[in-house]
XYZ file of C-alpha atoms in Angstrom:
364
model
C -12.477 -52.763 -15.696
C -12.426 -49.807 -18.211
C -10.277 -48.982 -21.140
C -8.317 -45.746 -22.118
C -10.320 -43.145 -24.099
C -9.599 -39.880 -25.528
C -9.214 -37.470 -22.498
C -12.273 -35.444 -21.565
C -11.836 -32.094 -19.981
C -13.859 -31.923 -16.690
C -12.575 -28.372 -15.772
C -10.588 -25.573 -17.456
C -9.897 -22.418 -15.644
C -7.664 -19.336 -16.368
C -5.925 -17.504 -13.606
C -7.566 -14.058 -13.089
C -4.353 -12.448 -14.643
C -4.531 -14.639 -17.721
C -0.948 -16.043 -17.219
C -1.837 -19.690 -16.263
C -4.435 -22.218 -17.166
C -5.447 -25.287 -15.210
C -7.198 -28.378 -16.811
C -8.607 -31.429 -15.159
C -8.706 -34.380 -17.600
C -10.309 -37.965 -17.405
C -9.535 -40.618 -19.912
C -11.677 -43.427 -18.465
C -8.906 -44.891 -16.249
C -7.311 -41.852 -14.585
C -8.126 -38.174 -13.650
C -5.200 -35.760 -13.496
C -4.742 -31.959 -13.386
C -2.265 -29.844 -15.487
C -1.028 -26.343 -14.977
C -0.152 -24.638 -18.218
C 1.625 -21.372 -19.065
C 1.314 -19.858 -22.627
C 3.062 -22.756 -24.346
C 3.153 -26.007 -22.320
C 2.149 -27.823 -19.128
C 4.574 -26.845 -16.494
C 3.315 -28.962 -13.682
C 0.626 -31.715 -13.102
C -0.754 -33.992 -10.451
C -2.429 -37.264 -10.488
C -5.921 -37.039 -8.860
C -7.606 -40.442 -9.044
C -7.668 -44.030 -10.404
C -10.891 -45.217 -11.755
C -10.060 -48.915 -11.931
C -8.168 -51.294 -9.557
C -4.615 -49.978 -8.986
C -1.676 -51.868 -10.352
C 1.202 -53.024 -7.994
C 3.723 -50.910 -9.986
C 3.696 -48.053 -12.343
C 2.473 -48.785 -15.869
C 5.401 -47.659 -18.003
C 3.444 -48.056 -21.154
C 0.982 -45.308 -20.215
C 3.781 -43.001 -19.226
C 5.587 -43.775 -22.594
C 2.239 -42.987 -24.399
C 2.163 -39.592 -22.727
C -0.699 -40.559 -20.459
C -1.199 -40.036 -16.674
C -0.207 -43.220 -14.900
C -2.494 -45.337 -12.704
C -1.200 -44.741 -9.188
C 0.293 -47.961 -7.600
C -1.909 -49.568 -4.906
C 0.368 -48.830 -2.076
C 0.226 -45.069 -2.859
C -3.514 -44.432 -3.206
C -6.224 -44.237 -0.514
C -8.567 -46.024 -3.068
C -6.689 -49.041 -4.453
C -9.969 -50.390 -5.807
C -10.501 -47.243 -7.810
C -13.196 -44.517 -7.270
C -16.200 -43.506 -9.495
C -15.394 -40.794 -12.139
C -15.473 -37.196 -10.857
C -18.387 -35.087 -11.918
C -17.519 -31.974 -13.718
C -20.371 -29.944 -12.027
C -18.673 -30.581 -8.586
C -15.386 -29.156 -9.583
C -14.041 -25.680 -9.196
C -10.685 -23.752 -9.172
C -9.474 -21.548 -6.451
C -6.402 -19.447 -7.547
C -3.741 -18.225 -5.327
C -3.645 -14.382 -4.897
C -0.385 -14.396 -6.938
C -2.068 -16.273 -9.775
C 0.742 -18.772 -10.128
C -0.867 -21.672 -8.188
C -4.368 -23.198 -8.013
C -6.431 -25.543 -5.837
C -8.906 -27.980 -7.375
C -12.087 -28.166 -5.213
C -14.631 -30.887 -5.380
C -17.919 -29.679 -3.760
C -15.793 -26.891 -2.082
C -13.165 -29.305 -0.548
C -9.579 -29.376 -1.673
C -9.081 -32.334 -3.976
C -5.707 -31.204 -5.354
C -3.224 -28.340 -5.343
C -0.772 -27.373 -7.965
C 1.298 -24.563 -6.183
C 3.508 -21.907 -7.743
C 6.591 -23.909 -6.710
C 5.286 -27.145 -8.327
C 7.632 -27.919 -11.341
C 7.764 -31.221 -13.268
C 11.282 -30.498 -14.379
C 12.437 -30.298 -10.746
C 10.601 -33.452 -9.588
C 7.899 -31.493 -7.772
C 4.462 -32.529 -8.857
C 1.238 -31.096 -7.365
C -0.575 -32.443 -4.286
C -3.515 -34.802 -4.319
C -6.027 -35.678 -1.537
C -5.882 -39.455 -2.649
C -1.993 -39.849 -2.646
C -0.188 -41.509 0.108
C 3.276 -40.105 0.695
C 5.270 -38.810 -2.217
C 5.390 -40.077 -5.791
C 6.746 -38.743 -9.034
C 3.123 -38.024 -10.120
C 1.661 -36.448 -6.948
C 2.399 -35.825 -3.323
C 0.074 -36.245 -0.396
C -2.252 -33.297 0.097
C -3.023 -34.395 3.559
C 0.709 -34.086 4.552
C 0.835 -30.578 3.076
C -2.544 -29.122 4.469
C -0.926 -27.636 7.513
C 0.969 -25.181 5.360
C -1.616 -24.976 2.552
C -4.847 -24.730 4.464
C -4.202 -21.152 5.606
C -2.960 -20.354 2.134
C -6.282 -21.529 0.545
C -8.290 -19.668 3.112
C -6.403 -16.482 2.449
C -7.118 -16.993 -1.418
C -10.795 -17.431 -0.703
C -10.771 -14.202 1.408
C -8.812 -12.329 -1.163
C -11.029 -13.042 -4.093
C -14.036 -12.290 -2.063
C -12.482 -8.919 -1.234
C -11.614 -8.400 -5.005
C -15.149 -9.134 -6.114
C -16.815 -6.975 -3.408
C -18.487 -3.780 -4.422
C -16.310 -1.353 -2.456
C -12.932 -3.211 -2.017
C -10.943 -1.633 -4.739
C -12.104 1.930 -4.316
C -11.360 1.639 -0.498
C -7.841 0.417 -1.202
C -7.433 3.137 -3.845
C -8.522 5.858 -1.347
C -6.394 4.453 1.324
C -3.171 4.550 -0.877
C -3.924 8.001 -2.309
C -4.539 9.164 1.258
C -1.060 7.722 2.282
C 0.723 9.631 -0.542
C -1.058 12.973 0.125
C 1.079 14.135 3.061
C 4.205 12.708 1.623
C 3.974 14.001 -1.880
C 1.308 16.701 -1.886
C -1.978 16.940 -3.742
C -2.772 14.690 -6.710
C -2.951 15.878 -10.450
C -3.812 13.537 -13.191
C -4.867 9.935 -12.621
C -4.498 7.302 -15.305
C -5.777 3.749 -15.568
C -2.826 1.397 -16.233
C -4.504 -1.998 -16.642
C -7.207 -1.480 -19.214
C -9.785 -2.745 -16.848
C -8.145 -6.167 -16.419
C -6.702 -7.777 -13.443
C -4.768 -6.718 -11.703
C -6.327 -3.285 -11.567
C -3.681 -0.574 -11.400
C -3.616 3.153 -11.910
C -0.999 5.880 -11.940
C -1.316 9.066 -9.745
C 0.677 12.227 -10.566
C 1.962 14.520 -7.859
C 3.011 17.716 -9.721
C 6.148 19.723 -8.758
C 5.617 22.465 -6.263
C 7.382 25.215 -4.297
C 8.922 22.639 -1.993
C 9.817 20.072 -4.753
C 11.112 20.884 -8.253
C 10.007 17.554 -9.828
C 6.907 15.540 -10.288
C 6.379 12.123 -8.818
C 4.338 9.426 -10.536
C 3.367 6.422 -8.460
C 1.399 3.279 -9.264
C -1.742 2.687 -7.283
C -2.749 -0.993 -7.063
C 0.289 -3.211 -7.580
C 0.385 -3.845 -3.776
C -3.218 -4.941 -3.740
C -1.921 -8.411 -4.653
C 1.305 -10.289 -3.732
C 3.705 -10.875 -6.659
C 4.328 -14.418 -7.796
C 7.760 -16.201 -7.283
C 8.982 -14.145 -4.334
C 8.294 -16.978 -1.868
C 10.350 -19.404 -4.034
C 13.456 -17.288 -3.806
C 13.355 -15.555 -0.403
C 12.994 -17.315 3.023
C 10.874 -14.446 4.392
C 8.890 -12.977 1.417
C 6.699 -10.718 3.542
C 8.853 -7.561 3.150
C 9.089 -7.967 -0.620
C 5.810 -9.449 -1.789
C 3.943 -6.143 -2.171
C 5.370 -3.137 -4.043
C 4.412 -0.033 -5.838
C 6.617 1.764 -8.443
C 7.471 5.515 -8.540
C 9.437 7.767 -10.814
C 10.625 11.280 -10.147
C 10.834 13.360 -13.380
C 11.042 16.726 -14.908
C 9.770 15.292 -18.219
C 6.120 15.624 -19.406
C 3.928 13.566 -17.085
C 1.744 12.029 -19.898
C 4.838 10.739 -21.536
C 6.484 9.209 -18.450
C 3.295 7.619 -17.336
C 3.396 5.334 -20.362
C 6.228 3.359 -18.620
C 3.644 2.117 -16.195
C 1.504 0.645 -18.947
C 4.441 -1.688 -19.469
C 5.507 -2.316 -15.899
C 2.441 -2.040 -13.583
C 0.950 -5.454 -14.408
C 4.063 -7.034 -15.559
C 4.867 -9.315 -12.503
C 1.481 -11.078 -12.870
C 1.304 -11.441 -16.598
C 5.009 -12.639 -16.704
C 4.790 -14.660 -13.520
C 7.855 -12.932 -11.950
C 8.649 -10.411 -9.403
C 10.343 -7.001 -9.056
C 12.766 -6.337 -6.129
C 15.358 -3.800 -5.197
C 18.115 -3.870 -7.667
C 16.244 -5.654 -10.340
C 16.519 -4.423 -13.998
C 14.080 -4.831 -16.795
C 14.711 -4.314 -20.498
C 12.157 -2.328 -22.655
C 10.257 -4.771 -24.824
C 10.129 -2.523 -28.011
C 12.297 -0.395 -30.187
C 14.594 1.816 -27.999
C 13.258 4.872 -29.789
C 9.824 4.267 -28.192
C 11.166 3.956 -24.687
C 9.010 6.425 -22.588
C 12.055 7.556 -20.520
C 14.473 7.905 -23.411
C 14.344 11.664 -23.123
C 15.843 11.477 -19.645
C 18.863 9.369 -20.539
C 20.095 9.097 -24.105
C 20.423 5.518 -25.154
C 18.202 4.256 -22.319
C 16.214 1.089 -23.106
C 15.876 -0.487 -19.649
C 15.081 0.417 -16.079
C 16.679 -0.177 -12.819
C 14.482 -0.437 -9.685
C 15.807 0.953 -6.346
C 14.126 1.217 -2.983
C 16.865 3.506 -1.828
C 17.798 5.830 -4.754
C 19.366 8.532 -2.467
C 22.900 7.120 -3.336
C 22.535 8.715 -6.691
C 22.670 12.489 -7.263
C 19.816 14.695 -6.472
C 17.914 15.964 -3.386
C 16.799 13.542 -0.570
C 14.116 11.225 -2.026
C 10.586 11.370 -0.226
C 10.065 8.624 2.215
C 6.888 6.710 1.054
C 7.154 3.801 3.562
C 4.414 3.093 6.169
C 1.623 1.757 4.067
C 0.681 -1.893 4.520
C -1.895 -4.235 2.961
C -2.842 -7.736 3.707
C -0.503 -7.830 6.648
C 2.555 -6.987 4.557
C 4.536 -3.725 4.385
C 4.416 -2.125 0.948
C 7.870 -1.228 -0.641
C 8.172 1.491 -3.220
C 10.734 0.905 -6.023
C 11.992 4.016 -7.853
C 12.408 3.656 -11.599
C 15.831 4.713 -12.997
C 16.299 4.535 -16.837
C 19.544 2.795 -17.747
C 21.215 1.608 -21.129
C 21.489 -1.902 -22.109
C 25.220 -1.892 -21.265
C 24.233 -0.787 -17.822
C 21.726 -3.658 -17.549
C 24.435 -6.165 -18.566
C 26.721 -4.746 -15.822
C 24.014 -5.257 -13.260
C 23.279 -8.645 -14.536
C 27.012 -9.701 -14.549
C 28.294 -7.962 -11.394
C 25.271 -7.151 -9.370
C 23.116 -3.964 -9.015
C 25.419 -2.453 -6.439
C 28.200 -2.276 -9.120
C 25.884 -0.406 -11.416
C 24.765 1.961 -8.832
C 28.280 2.824 -8.007
C 29.006 3.471 -11.678
C 25.942 5.618 -12.042
C 26.892 7.590 -8.820
C 30.569 8.038 -10.296
C 28.774 9.486 -13.411
C 26.853 11.883 -11.232
C 23.538 10.318 -12.449
C 20.462 11.724 -10.814
C 17.661 9.513 -9.502
C 15.231 12.242 -11.071
C 14.455 11.480 -14.670
C 15.044 14.492 -16.926
C 17.065 16.248 -19.506
C-alpha cells in the first residue's frame, strides 16, 4: 500500500517579512507541514496519511526523522486519502508573520500558529486530526478561535495589496501627528521597500519646542509577533510606533530607525514599555552615541516624563485595526544600564537615570 520515498515539496512559502518559511512535504505515505526559522524547523503538523492507518505510532519512522502515520483512532480517514495536489495548496500568513494556514482549494487544511512549538509539545492543527496528538491537534476543535483570525489575515493582506491602502494609512498617521508635533520636515524610508513598509517623519524644533521629534510611520500598520503569547490581553500593546526627541542632527538620529523600525517582524519579537535592545554593531557606530557617551543600547518608554526635561507631547489617540497605537520613546543607554534593566527591571533603571538627571531628550 505504498512505500516511503524521498520527500517531495508540495508547497514552499516565505512570510511577507522573510522571517519564517513553511513547507508542505509528501513522502508517498504521509503529508506534513513544517514551519522554519532561519536555521531549523520550529514546529510542524501531520496533515494526512496516504495508506491505511496503523493501530499505534510507527516508532521506526519517528526514529528515522520521518513524519509518522497517524494512528487509526486519531484520523478522520483511517483508510488513507489520495495524495494532495500541489496546485490546490496555498499559504495564508498571519498579519504578524509568525504563523500560517495551509489552504486546500481555499479551505483551511492545517494551521501552524505563532504559539505552536515542537519543543513545548504544541504541534500545529490539522483538519484530519481527531483530538490532540503529539503530531497534530484537531483543527475542527480550534476553529472557533482560529476562523476569525484567518478571516482577519485575509482582509489584512487584501488591504496591504490594495492600491491606496498604504498611502491612506500614511496620511492618517501624519495627520494625527500634525496638531501634536507641528508641521513635518524631512521624511525617510526606513524599510528599503520591503515589508513591513515603514518611514520616519521629522517634526523640527520650533518656537514652542526646543527639540526635534522623529517618529516612525508604519510600524502600527501590522501587529507585532509574540505579544499574544505573553500578555492575556495584547490589544493595547500589539501596535506601536517609535519616537525620539533630540537636539542632534536629524539625519544622524534617523539612522536608528533603519535598525529598529522593522526589527520586531524580522526577529519575530515585540517591543513593549520598558524593553531594552542592544545595538547590533560596534558602539562607535551607534547613531545616538553623541547623546550619551558610552551608549550602545536603547530603552523604550511609553511615559518618559519621569526623566528630566519638559513635559513630553501626548501622541495617543491613534488607532488601527481596532487596536490603540502606543508610542514608545527611545532613550539611549549603556550596556551596564541595559544589564541593570535585565536583572532588576526597567523601573530600577528609570529610577537610576532620574537620579542622574538624565533627560528623555537625546542631545549633548
